[in-house]
mmCIF file of C-alpha atoms in Angstrom:
data_model
loop_
_atom_site.group_PDB
_atom_site.id
_atom_site.type_symbol
_atom_site.label_atom_id
_atom_site.label_comp_id
_atom_site.label_asym_id
_atom_site.label_seq_id
_atom_site.Cartn_x
_atom_site.Cartn_y
_atom_site.Cartn_z
ATOM 1 C CA UNK A 8 -7.365 -33.992 14.438
ATOM 2 C CA UNK A 9 -7.892 -33.507 18.081
ATOM 3 C CA UNK A 10 -7.010 -30.208 19.569
ATOM 4 C CA UNK A 11 -6.325 -29.252 23.073
ATOM 5 C CA UNK A 12 -6.113 -25.604 24.019
ATOM 6 C CA UNK A 13 -2.519 -26.323 25.496
ATOM 7 C CA UNK A 14 -1.501 -27.163 21.769
ATOM 8 C CA UNK A 15 -2.545 -23.324 21.266
ATOM 9 C CA UNK A 16 -0.848 -22.237 24.323
ATOM 10 C CA UNK A 17 2.179 -23.892 23.386
ATOM 11 C CA UNK A 18 2.441 -22.400 20.084
ATOM 12 C CA UNK A 19 1.742 -18.795 21.158
ATOM 13 C CA UNK A 20 4.403 -19.154 23.981
ATOM 14 C CA UNK A 21 6.981 -20.280 21.457
ATOM 15 C CA UNK A 22 6.699 -17.666 18.774
ATOM 16 C CA UNK A 23 6.194 -14.750 21.532
ATOM 17 C CA UNK A 24 9.232 -16.336 23.276
ATOM 18 C CA UNK A 25 7.187 -15.341 26.274
ATOM 19 C CA UNK A 26 6.618 -17.984 29.144
ATOM 20 C CA UNK A 27 3.736 -16.513 30.841
ATOM 21 C CA UNK A 28 1.351 -17.329 28.162
ATOM 22 C CA UNK A 29 -1.718 -19.421 29.440
ATOM 23 C CA UNK A 30 -5.467 -20.256 28.623
ATOM 24 C CA UNK A 31 -6.301 -16.461 29.437
ATOM 25 C CA UNK A 32 -3.881 -14.437 27.346
ATOM 26 C CA UNK A 33 -4.928 -12.213 24.614
ATOM 27 C CA UNK A 34 -3.343 -9.390 22.618
ATOM 28 C CA UNK A 35 -4.792 -6.673 24.437
ATOM 29 C CA UNK A 36 -3.114 -8.015 27.770
ATOM 30 C CA UNK A 37 -0.109 -9.552 26.789
ATOM 31 C CA UNK A 38 2.706 -6.508 26.027
ATOM 32 C CA UNK A 39 4.706 -9.128 23.711
ATOM 33 C CA UNK A 40 1.780 -10.297 21.675
ATOM 34 C CA UNK A 41 1.740 -7.097 19.167
ATOM 35 C CA UNK A 42 0.257 -6.973 15.490
ATOM 36 C CA UNK A 43 3.712 -7.824 14.164
ATOM 37 C CA UNK A 44 4.294 -10.728 16.053
ATOM 38 C CA UNK A 45 0.730 -11.695 15.529
ATOM 39 C CA UNK A 46 1.437 -12.467 11.682
ATOM 40 C CA UNK A 47 3.811 -15.244 12.785
ATOM 41 C CA UNK A 48 0.941 -16.791 15.298
ATOM 42 C CA UNK A 49 -1.595 -16.589 12.369
ATOM 43 C CA UNK A 50 0.855 -18.053 9.713
ATOM 44 C CA UNK A 51 1.720 -21.130 12.452
ATOM 45 C CA UNK A 52 -1.986 -21.771 13.124
ATOM 46 C CA UNK A 53 -2.544 -22.230 9.643
ATOM 47 C CA UNK A 54 0.354 -24.278 8.969
ATOM 48 C CA UNK A 55 0.023 -26.570 12.536
ATOM 49 C CA UNK A 56 -3.261 -27.341 12.045
ATOM 50 C CA UNK A 57 -4.141 -27.247 8.487
ATOM 51 C CA UNK A 58 -6.707 -24.377 8.337
ATOM 52 C CA UNK A 59 -7.059 -21.410 6.516
ATOM 53 C CA UNK A 60 -8.820 -18.895 8.721
ATOM 54 C CA UNK A 61 -10.919 -16.550 6.428
ATOM 55 C CA UNK A 62 -10.579 -12.873 5.791
ATOM 56 C CA UNK A 63 -13.764 -11.867 7.582
ATOM 57 C CA UNK A 64 -12.200 -13.887 10.927
ATOM 58 C CA UNK A 65 -9.115 -13.244 11.255
ATOM 59 C CA UNK A 66 -8.908 -9.864 13.255
ATOM 60 C CA UNK A 67 -11.054 -11.906 15.796
ATOM 61 C CA UNK A 68 -8.439 -14.519 16.649
ATOM 62 C CA UNK A 69 -6.572 -12.234 19.005
ATOM 63 C CA UNK A 70 -6.560 -14.444 22.198
ATOM 64 C CA UNK A 71 -5.923 -17.887 23.231
ATOM 65 C CA UNK A 72 -9.868 -19.080 23.433
ATOM 66 C CA UNK A 73 -10.878 -16.886 20.509
ATOM 67 C CA UNK A 74 -8.148 -19.306 18.323
ATOM 68 C CA UNK A 75 -8.831 -22.556 20.240
ATOM 69 C CA UNK A 76 -12.656 -21.779 19.570
ATOM 70 C CA UNK A 77 -12.281 -21.080 15.953
ATOM 71 C CA UNK A 78 -9.962 -24.339 15.261
ATOM 72 C CA UNK A 79 -12.710 -26.336 17.268
ATOM 73 C CA UNK A 80 -15.227 -24.893 14.959
ATOM 74 C CA UNK A 81 -13.122 -26.186 11.764
ATOM 75 C CA UNK A 82 -13.110 -29.459 12.660
ATOM 76 C CA UNK B 28 -9.561 5.047 -24.226
ATOM 77 C CA UNK B 29 -6.552 2.475 -22.986
ATOM 78 C CA UNK B 30 -3.432 4.023 -21.198
ATOM 79 C CA UNK B 31 -0.048 2.872 -20.636
ATOM 80 C CA UNK B 32 2.763 3.442 -18.069
ATOM 81 C CA UNK B 33 5.753 4.145 -20.304
ATOM 82 C CA UNK B 34 8.530 5.153 -18.247
ATOM 83 C CA UNK B 35 9.687 5.528 -14.257
ATOM 84 C CA UNK B 36 12.232 6.938 -12.211
ATOM 85 C CA UNK B 37 13.125 7.535 -8.596
ATOM 86 C CA UNK B 38 15.414 9.242 -6.172
ATOM 87 C CA UNK B 39 15.936 8.069 -2.481
ATOM 88 C CA UNK B 40 17.008 10.089 0.753
ATOM 89 C CA UNK B 41 20.787 10.482 0.836
ATOM 90 C CA UNK B 42 21.519 9.390 4.375
ATOM 91 C CA UNK B 43 21.644 5.697 4.873
ATOM 92 C CA UNK B 44 20.647 4.318 8.429
ATOM 93 C CA UNK B 45 20.841 0.790 9.650
ATOM 94 C CA UNK B 46 18.277 -0.940 11.676
ATOM 95 C CA UNK B 47 20.910 -1.094 14.655
ATOM 96 C CA UNK B 48 20.860 2.509 14.986
ATOM 97 C CA UNK B 49 17.499 3.077 14.789
ATOM 98 C CA UNK B 50 16.980 -0.023 17.570
ATOM 99 C CA UNK B 51 20.133 1.911 19.519
ATOM 100 C CA UNK B 52 18.293 5.049 19.526
ATOM 101 C CA UNK B 53 14.507 4.052 20.663
ATOM 102 C CA UNK B 54 15.829 1.256 22.946
ATOM 103 C CA UNK B 55 14.966 -2.007 21.002
ATOM 104 C CA UNK B 56 16.978 -5.206 21.143
ATOM 105 C CA UNK B 57 19.466 -5.661 18.074
ATOM 106 C CA UNK B 58 17.734 -7.279 15.389
ATOM 107 C CA UNK B 59 14.179 -6.564 16.229
ATOM 108 C CA UNK B 60 13.528 -4.734 13.222
ATOM 109 C CA UNK B 61 14.786 -6.917 10.718
ATOM 110 C CA UNK B 62 13.205 -9.916 12.290
ATOM 111 C CA UNK B 63 9.735 -8.382 12.443
ATOM 112 C CA UNK B 64 9.680 -5.878 9.576
ATOM 113 C CA UNK B 65 12.688 -7.205 7.259
ATOM 114 C CA UNK B 66 14.574 -3.531 7.212
ATOM 115 C CA UNK B 67 18.182 -3.839 7.523
ATOM 116 C CA UNK B 68 18.754 -0.200 6.277
ATOM 117 C CA UNK B 69 16.697 2.510 5.231
ATOM 118 C CA UNK B 70 17.130 5.688 3.149
ATOM 119 C CA UNK B 71 16.354 9.265 4.886
ATOM 120 C CA UNK B 72 16.631 12.661 3.461
ATOM 121 C CA UNK B 73 19.636 14.391 4.585
ATOM 122 C CA UNK B 74 18.956 17.585 6.875
ATOM 123 C CA UNK B 75 18.949 20.186 3.636
ATOM 124 C CA UNK B 76 16.838 17.675 1.386
ATOM 125 C CA UNK B 77 13.408 18.559 0.636
ATOM 126 C CA UNK B 78 10.226 16.652 -0.280
ATOM 127 C CA UNK B 79 10.399 19.065 -3.524
ATOM 128 C CA UNK B 80 13.952 18.201 -4.108
ATOM 129 C CA UNK B 81 13.379 14.345 -3.686
ATOM 130 C CA UNK B 82 10.316 14.623 -6.294
ATOM 131 C CA UNK B 83 11.956 16.712 -8.529
ATOM 132 C CA UNK B 84 15.432 14.215 -8.513
ATOM 133 C CA UNK B 85 13.116 11.292 -9.429
ATOM 134 C CA UNK B 86 11.369 13.284 -12.188
ATOM 135 C CA UNK B 87 14.903 14.350 -13.333
ATOM 136 C CA UNK B 88 15.884 10.335 -13.183
ATOM 137 C CA UNK B 89 12.553 9.605 -15.255
ATOM 138 C CA UNK B 90 13.846 11.950 -17.991
ATOM 139 C CA UNK B 91 17.443 10.976 -18.430
ATOM 140 C CA UNK B 92 16.546 7.264 -18.505
ATOM 141 C CA UNK B 93 13.451 7.595 -20.778
ATOM 142 C CA UNK B 94 14.577 10.171 -23.187
ATOM 143 C CA UNK B 95 12.503 8.626 -26.060
ATOM 144 C CA UNK B 96 9.183 7.976 -23.766
ATOM 145 C CA UNK B 97 9.500 11.933 -22.885
ATOM 146 C CA UNK B 98 10.264 13.610 -26.248
ATOM 147 C CA UNK B 99 6.828 11.536 -27.623
ATOM 148 C CA UNK B 100 4.658 13.784 -25.307
ATOM 149 C CA UNK B 101 6.149 17.237 -26.619
ATOM 150 C CA UNK B 102 3.222 19.414 -27.519
ATOM 151 C CA UNK B 103 0.480 17.217 -25.597
ATOM 152 C CA UNK B 104 -1.489 18.461 -22.655
ATOM 153 C CA UNK B 105 -0.232 17.240 -19.655
ATOM 154 C CA UNK B 106 -1.183 16.578 -16.192
ATOM 155 C CA UNK B 107 1.426 16.726 -13.164
ATOM 156 C CA UNK B 108 0.003 14.915 -10.214
ATOM 157 C CA UNK B 109 2.022 14.712 -6.851
ATOM 158 C CA UNK B 110 1.167 12.337 -4.001
ATOM 159 C CA UNK B 111 2.511 13.625 -0.893
ATOM 160 C CA UNK B 112 1.474 14.183 2.875
ATOM 161 C CA UNK B 113 4.636 15.345 4.464
ATOM 162 C CA UNK B 114 6.049 18.100 2.390
ATOM 163 C CA UNK B 115 7.511 21.395 3.668
ATOM 164 C CA UNK B 116 4.391 23.262 1.982
ATOM 165 C CA UNK B 117 0.768 23.087 2.678
ATOM 166 C CA UNK B 118 0.360 25.088 -0.549
ATOM 167 C CA UNK B 119 1.000 25.514 -3.545
ATOM 168 C CA UNK B 120 0.963 22.066 -4.620
ATOM 169 C CA UNK B 121 4.274 20.624 -5.017
ATOM 170 C CA UNK B 122 3.007 19.370 -8.732
ATOM 171 C CA UNK B 123 2.982 22.691 -9.380
ATOM 172 C CA UNK B 124 6.488 23.716 -8.445
ATOM 173 C CA UNK B 125 7.329 20.059 -10.473
ATOM 174 C CA UNK B 126 4.940 21.656 -13.456
ATOM 175 C CA UNK B 127 7.353 24.817 -13.487
ATOM 176 C CA UNK B 128 10.531 22.882 -13.324
ATOM 177 C CA UNK B 129 9.445 20.601 -16.207
ATOM 178 C CA UNK B 130 8.688 23.710 -18.242
ATOM 179 C CA UNK B 131 5.220 22.386 -19.027
ATOM 180 C CA UNK B 132 2.927 25.163 -20.423
ATOM 181 C CA UNK B 133 0.080 23.401 -21.828
ATOM 182 C CA UNK B 134 -0.937 21.635 -18.625
ATOM 183 C CA UNK B 135 -2.086 21.700 -15.109
ATOM 184 C CA UNK B 136 -1.045 20.202 -11.854
ATOM 185 C CA UNK B 137 -2.251 19.268 -8.235
ATOM 186 C CA UNK B 138 -1.789 16.970 -5.217
ATOM 187 C CA UNK B 139 -3.404 14.147 -3.702
ATOM 188 C CA UNK B 140 -3.171 12.868 -0.119
ATOM 189 C CA UNK B 141 -4.080 9.286 0.484
ATOM 190 C CA UNK B 142 -0.857 8.759 2.712
ATOM 191 C CA UNK B 143 0.701 5.325 2.091
ATOM 192 C CA UNK B 144 -1.361 4.606 -0.918
ATOM 193 C CA UNK B 145 -0.915 8.067 -2.492
ATOM 194 C CA UNK B 146 0.630 6.455 -5.436
ATOM 195 C CA UNK B 147 -1.957 4.074 -6.338
ATOM 196 C CA UNK B 148 -4.604 7.057 -6.000
ATOM 197 C CA UNK B 149 -2.428 9.356 -7.742
ATOM 198 C CA UNK B 150 -2.212 6.888 -10.655
ATOM 199 C CA UNK B 151 -5.700 5.977 -11.012
ATOM 200 C CA UNK B 152 -6.790 9.688 -11.106
ATOM 201 C CA UNK B 153 -4.388 10.233 -13.819
ATOM 202 C CA UNK B 154 -5.676 7.406 -15.774
ATOM 203 C CA UNK B 155 -9.197 8.783 -15.275
ATOM 204 C CA UNK B 156 -8.124 12.489 -16.575
ATOM 205 C CA UNK B 157 -6.750 10.503 -19.541
ATOM 206 C CA UNK B 158 -9.823 8.498 -20.023
ATOM 207 C CA UNK B 159 -12.267 11.593 -19.865
ATOM 208 C CA UNK B 160 -9.747 13.613 -22.228
ATOM 209 C CA UNK B 161 -9.198 16.236 -19.868
ATOM 210 C CA UNK B 162 -4.957 15.652 -20.634
ATOM 211 C CA UNK B 163 -3.420 13.133 -22.962
ATOM 212 C CA UNK B 164 -0.479 11.958 -20.455
ATOM 213 C CA UNK B 165 0.463 12.486 -16.944
ATOM 214 C CA UNK B 166 3.803 12.693 -14.867
ATOM 215 C CA UNK B 167 2.857 10.975 -11.498
ATOM 216 C CA UNK B 168 4.864 11.432 -8.540
ATOM 217 C CA UNK B 169 5.030 9.759 -4.979
ATOM 218 C CA UNK B 170 7.282 11.696 -2.597
ATOM 219 C CA UNK B 171 7.332 11.416 1.160
ATOM 220 C CA UNK B 172 10.020 13.095 3.674
ATOM 221 C CA UNK B 173 8.315 11.470 6.636
ATOM 222 C CA UNK B 174 11.437 11.153 8.652
ATOM 223 C CA UNK B 175 11.061 14.743 9.967
ATOM 224 C CA UNK B 176 7.722 13.661 11.471
ATOM 225 C CA UNK B 177 9.070 10.616 13.466
ATOM 226 C CA UNK B 178 9.817 10.894 16.937
ATOM 227 C CA UNK B 179 13.097 8.171 16.656
ATOM 228 C CA UNK B 180 13.149 7.946 20.553
ATOM 229 C CA UNK B 181 9.960 5.859 20.493
ATOM 230 C CA UNK B 182 9.730 2.228 19.222
ATOM 231 C CA UNK B 183 6.585 2.539 16.747
ATOM 232 C CA UNK B 184 6.540 4.625 13.647
ATOM 233 C CA UNK B 185 10.402 4.226 13.963
ATOM 234 C CA UNK B 186 10.292 1.045 13.006
ATOM 235 C CA UNK B 187 9.233 1.419 9.508
ATOM 236 C CA UNK B 188 9.679 4.635 7.642
ATOM 237 C CA UNK B 189 12.317 6.614 5.284
ATOM 238 C CA UNK B 190 12.561 8.964 2.508
ATOM 239 C CA UNK B 191 12.280 9.095 -1.290
ATOM 240 C CA UNK B 192 10.429 9.694 -4.264
ATOM 241 C CA UNK B 193 9.090 7.960 -7.367
ATOM 242 C CA UNK B 194 7.843 9.119 -10.655
ATOM 243 C CA UNK B 195 6.090 7.743 -13.429
ATOM 244 C CA UNK B 196 4.924 8.510 -17.119
ATOM 245 C CA UNK B 197 1.569 7.778 -17.943
ATOM 246 C CA UNK B 198 0.025 8.273 -21.713
ATOM 247 C CA UNK B 199 -2.421 7.073 -24.207
ATOM 248 C CA UNK B 200 -2.231 3.898 -25.611
ATOM 249 C CA UNK B 201 -2.837 3.881 -29.005
ATOM 250 C CA UNK B 202 -2.279 0.458 -29.751
ATOM 251 C CA UNK B 203 -4.812 -1.592 -31.876
ATOM 252 C CA UNK B 204 -7.151 -4.294 -30.012
ATOM 253 C CA UNK B 205 -9.567 -4.423 -27.262
ATOM 254 C CA UNK B 206 -7.217 -6.303 -25.014
ATOM 255 C CA UNK B 207 -6.434 -5.683 -21.391
ATOM 256 C CA UNK B 208 -4.792 -2.264 -20.540
ATOM 257 C CA UNK B 209 -5.780 -0.737 -17.216
ATOM 258 C CA UNK B 210 -7.929 -1.684 -14.261
ATOM 259 C CA UNK B 211 -8.171 -0.104 -10.703
ATOM 260 C CA UNK B 212 -9.982 -0.320 -7.692
ATOM 261 C CA UNK B 213 -10.011 1.971 -4.473
ATOM 262 C CA UNK B 214 -11.785 1.762 -1.142
ATOM 263 C CA UNK B 215 -11.973 3.422 1.798
ATOM 264 C CA UNK B 216 -12.785 2.222 5.113
ATOM 265 C CA UNK B 217 -13.105 5.079 7.611
ATOM 266 C CA UNK B 218 -14.226 3.487 10.718
ATOM 267 C CA UNK B 219 -11.135 3.667 12.419
ATOM 268 C CA UNK B 220 -9.703 6.786 10.384
ATOM 269 C CA UNK B 221 -7.455 7.999 13.422
ATOM 270 C CA UNK B 222 -5.654 5.054 13.894
ATOM 271 C CA UNK B 223 -2.752 6.651 11.872
ATOM 272 C CA UNK B 224 -1.950 9.916 12.112
ATOM 273 C CA UNK B 225 0.086 13.007 11.878
ATOM 274 C CA UNK B 226 -1.604 16.152 13.391
ATOM 275 C CA UNK B 227 0.298 19.188 12.693
ATOM 276 C CA UNK B 228 0.795 22.320 14.581
ATOM 277 C CA UNK B 229 1.731 21.063 17.841
ATOM 278 C CA UNK B 230 5.366 21.220 18.926
ATOM 279 C CA UNK B 231 5.647 17.388 19.283
ATOM 280 C CA UNK B 232 3.602 16.561 15.949
ATOM 281 C CA UNK B 233 4.738 12.973 15.398
ATOM 282 C CA UNK B 234 3.252 10.144 13.425
ATOM 283 C CA UNK B 235 1.142 8.155 15.637
ATOM 284 C CA UNK B 236 0.175 4.327 14.677
ATOM 285 C CA UNK B 237 -2.460 1.877 16.268
ATOM 286 C CA UNK B 238 -0.373 -1.128 14.838
ATOM 287 C CA UNK B 239 -3.074 -3.494 15.981
ATOM 288 C CA UNK B 240 -5.865 -1.973 14.229
ATOM 289 C CA UNK B 241 -3.803 -1.158 11.163
ATOM 290 C CA UNK B 242 -3.219 -5.080 11.096
ATOM 291 C CA UNK B 243 -6.778 -5.706 11.375
ATOM 292 C CA UNK B 244 -7.575 -3.499 8.445
ATOM 293 C CA UNK B 245 -5.204 -4.589 6.100
ATOM 294 C CA UNK B 246 -5.819 -8.307 7.137
ATOM 295 C CA UNK B 247 -9.490 -8.030 6.531
ATOM 296 C CA UNK B 248 -9.980 -5.476 3.693
ATOM 297 C CA UNK B 249 -6.785 -5.451 1.423
ATOM 298 C CA UNK B 250 -7.357 -9.072 0.029
ATOM 299 C CA UNK B 251 -10.799 -8.325 -1.037
ATOM 300 C CA UNK B 252 -9.491 -5.164 -2.738
ATOM 301 C CA UNK B 253 -6.882 -7.279 -4.825
ATOM 302 C CA UNK B 254 -9.490 -9.996 -5.594
ATOM 303 C CA UNK B 255 -11.969 -7.081 -6.788
ATOM 304 C CA UNK B 256 -9.602 -5.552 -8.935
ATOM 305 C CA UNK B 257 -8.139 -8.435 -10.512
ATOM 306 C CA UNK B 258 -12.401 -9.535 -11.191
ATOM 307 C CA UNK B 259 -12.533 -6.259 -12.954
ATOM 308 C CA UNK B 260 -9.594 -6.815 -15.044
ATOM 309 C CA UNK B 261 -11.115 -10.247 -15.844
ATOM 310 C CA UNK B 262 -7.829 -11.890 -14.728
ATOM 311 C CA UNK B 263 -6.681 -14.198 -12.126
ATOM 312 C CA UNK B 264 -3.743 -14.450 -9.716
ATOM 313 C CA UNK B 265 -1.595 -16.494 -12.009
ATOM 314 C CA UNK B 266 -2.007 -14.238 -15.071
ATOM 315 C CA UNK B 267 -0.071 -11.333 -13.255
ATOM 316 C CA UNK B 268 3.680 -11.542 -13.772
ATOM 317 C CA UNK B 269 4.693 -9.302 -10.887
ATOM 318 C CA UNK B 270 2.921 -8.121 -7.256
ATOM 319 C CA UNK B 271 4.741 -4.630 -6.411
ATOM 320 C CA UNK B 272 2.980 -3.950 -2.811
ATOM 321 C CA UNK B 273 3.333 -1.020 -0.676
ATOM 322 C CA UNK B 274 6.573 -1.590 1.351
ATOM 323 C CA UNK B 275 5.192 -1.538 4.922
ATOM 324 C CA UNK B 276 6.850 -4.743 6.228
ATOM 325 C CA UNK B 277 8.153 -7.521 4.376
ATOM 326 C CA UNK B 278 6.777 -10.609 6.536
ATOM 327 C CA UNK B 279 3.285 -8.675 5.932
ATOM 328 C CA UNK B 280 3.864 -8.833 2.093
ATOM 329 C CA UNK B 281 4.826 -12.902 2.292
ATOM 330 C CA UNK B 282 1.542 -13.131 4.519
ATOM 331 C CA UNK B 283 -0.519 -11.505 1.751
ATOM 332 C CA UNK B 284 0.943 -13.570 -0.835
ATOM 333 C CA UNK B 285 0.385 -16.514 1.290
ATOM 334 C CA UNK B 286 -3.286 -15.761 1.801
ATOM 335 C CA UNK B 287 -3.706 -15.118 -1.972
ATOM 336 C CA UNK B 288 -2.019 -17.790 -3.189
ATOM 337 C CA UNK B 289 0.633 -15.320 -4.690
ATOM 338 C CA UNK B 290 4.033 -17.302 -5.395
ATOM 339 C CA UNK B 291 6.806 -15.527 -3.463
ATOM 340 C CA UNK B 292 8.838 -15.019 -6.463
ATOM 341 C CA UNK B 293 6.436 -12.621 -8.033
ATOM 342 C CA UNK B 294 6.116 -10.296 -5.247
ATOM 343 C CA UNK B 295 9.093 -7.790 -5.759
ATOM 344 C CA UNK B 296 10.195 -6.501 -2.344
ATOM 345 C CA UNK B 297 13.313 -3.866 -1.848
ATOM 346 C CA UNK B 298 11.834 -2.839 1.664
ATOM 347 C CA UNK B 299 15.211 -4.480 2.986
ATOM 348 C CA UNK B 300 17.392 -1.537 2.218
ATOM 349 C CA UNK B 301 15.022 1.069 1.688
ATOM 350 C CA UNK B 302 12.241 1.252 4.452
ATOM 351 C CA UNK B 303 8.700 2.202 3.946
ATOM 352 C CA UNK B 304 8.971 5.457 2.441
ATOM 353 C CA UNK B 305 5.233 5.744 2.410
ATOM 354 C CA UNK B 306 3.701 7.444 -0.788
ATOM 355 C CA UNK B 307 6.647 6.553 -2.749
ATOM 356 C CA UNK B 308 7.049 3.223 -1.950
ATOM 357 C CA UNK B 309 5.188 1.594 -4.819
ATOM 358 C CA UNK B 310 7.037 3.583 -7.696
ATOM 359 C CA UNK B 311 10.357 3.198 -6.062
ATOM 360 C CA UNK B 312 10.005 -0.564 -6.234
ATOM 361 C CA UNK B 313 8.089 -0.371 -9.661
ATOM 362 C CA UNK B 314 11.198 1.805 -10.769
ATOM 363 C CA UNK B 315 13.756 -0.575 -9.493
ATOM 364 C CA UNK B 316 11.857 -3.723 -10.976
ATOM 365 C CA UNK B 317 11.484 -1.939 -14.235
ATOM 366 C CA UNK B 318 15.656 -1.130 -14.351
ATOM 367 C CA UNK B 319 16.306 -4.698 -13.034
ATOM 368 C CA UNK B 320 15.310 -5.817 -16.429
ATOM 369 C CA UNK B 321 12.811 -8.502 -14.976
ATOM 370 C CA UNK B 322 9.764 -6.099 -16.258
ATOM 371 C CA UNK B 323 9.283 -7.324 -20.138
ATOM 372 C CA UNK B 324 6.943 -5.803 -22.561
ATOM 373 C CA UNK B 325 3.530 -7.370 -22.001
ATOM 374 C CA UNK B 326 4.065 -8.041 -18.659
ATOM 375 C CA UNK B 327 1.014 -7.766 -16.186
ATOM 376 C CA UNK B 328 1.481 -5.638 -13.165
ATOM 377 C CA UNK B 329 -0.414 -5.192 -9.892
ATOM 378 C CA UNK B 330 0.511 -2.406 -7.505
ATOM 379 C CA UNK B 331 -1.508 -2.135 -4.274
ATOM 380 C CA UNK B 332 -1.327 -0.663 -0.905
ATOM 381 C CA UNK B 333 -3.077 0.733 2.118
ATOM 382 C CA UNK B 334 -2.923 4.079 3.562
ATOM 383 C CA UNK B 335 -3.932 6.040 6.724
ATOM 384 C CA UNK B 336 -7.733 6.274 6.333
ATOM 385 C CA UNK B 337 -7.857 3.635 5.814
ATOM 386 C CA UNK B 338 -7.539 3.742 1.906
ATOM 387 C CA UNK B 339 -6.974 0.698 0.082
ATOM 388 C CA UNK B 340 -6.376 0.488 -3.388
ATOM 389 C CA UNK B 341 -5.039 -1.987 -6.312
ATOM 390 C CA UNK B 342 -4.384 -1.287 -9.852
ATOM 391 C CA UNK B 343 -3.418 -3.782 -12.376
ATOM 392 C CA UNK B 344 -1.859 -2.666 -16.023
ATOM 393 C CA UNK B 345 -0.045 -4.340 -19.022
ATOM 394 C CA UNK B 346 3.627 -3.015 -19.149
#
């Protein structure tokens, strides 16, 4: 499955209900992207892209960029 | 020496607050708390209810509903141990008040503080004391009246917390056989020790939470501790009948279940109408599970929690 960064942006945008998400967005710079909503994002990533993020990596996938690169490395 | 949990009891704060009321107070959109955390209503202590009141209420409930179990420990050397961090007393230990109320002459008592994981730490401590022969049985109480330390106008700690107490009775297990009885793991990761705090002594002493750090710590370390506890017990996830986790966030519990491969129906959740009662949450949930009749003799139960510090723990035992 080919993954485009726009797929990740769209997924996060839908979960956060926040239009201003783009390729540079991250938890520490997006007020709406808090730890409570991060749960939903991780679950949606795992389901949508068919991956299981390992325990040691899960705390690091906190930006569009880091999620995208994690998914690319899984391919 | 094997140990056995033989009785439970609980008491909740007597005031019910809806999440709508909490949201109004801290400026959140209606429905936010239920959607993000899963709490609809919560139990708060009334203005005249103290931690000691709730703790003794939970013990009284245990005694009234488990007369047979309680009568069996007469004449035995008893430990009373109380997990708490928000009570009205810095000293003496709440457990000493409880020992006096229980009329226990042949025994000793002390408190432990491991914040929201306090009950699991107290249970493990009590089991160790019984194993070592220092006592023959133990009353273990978890109590929290944390509502008095929350800034209800801020949308952080106010989302989660509630008040209550739970109690359990742990005894020596004299049944024959070498089968599984009790296994426990505790691990503290102090690197982010200041992420959840209540620093008393100032006029605006409130609970502070760094939600992001809590999230990172929980998702990274908690599954490992649960797996490690099961490994110690020689069990797999599928061998356990009930998982009773600290009731901090319904979505987080479901998330952990998904990651660990725990079927949703095996996770006991009661946060919806109680809230996060900190030290009391696991034992209140276990008491509700016990009284629901879903808990049968021989069932294997895993309780697990995370507390400020961060202290992670899991205990698996046979009912």
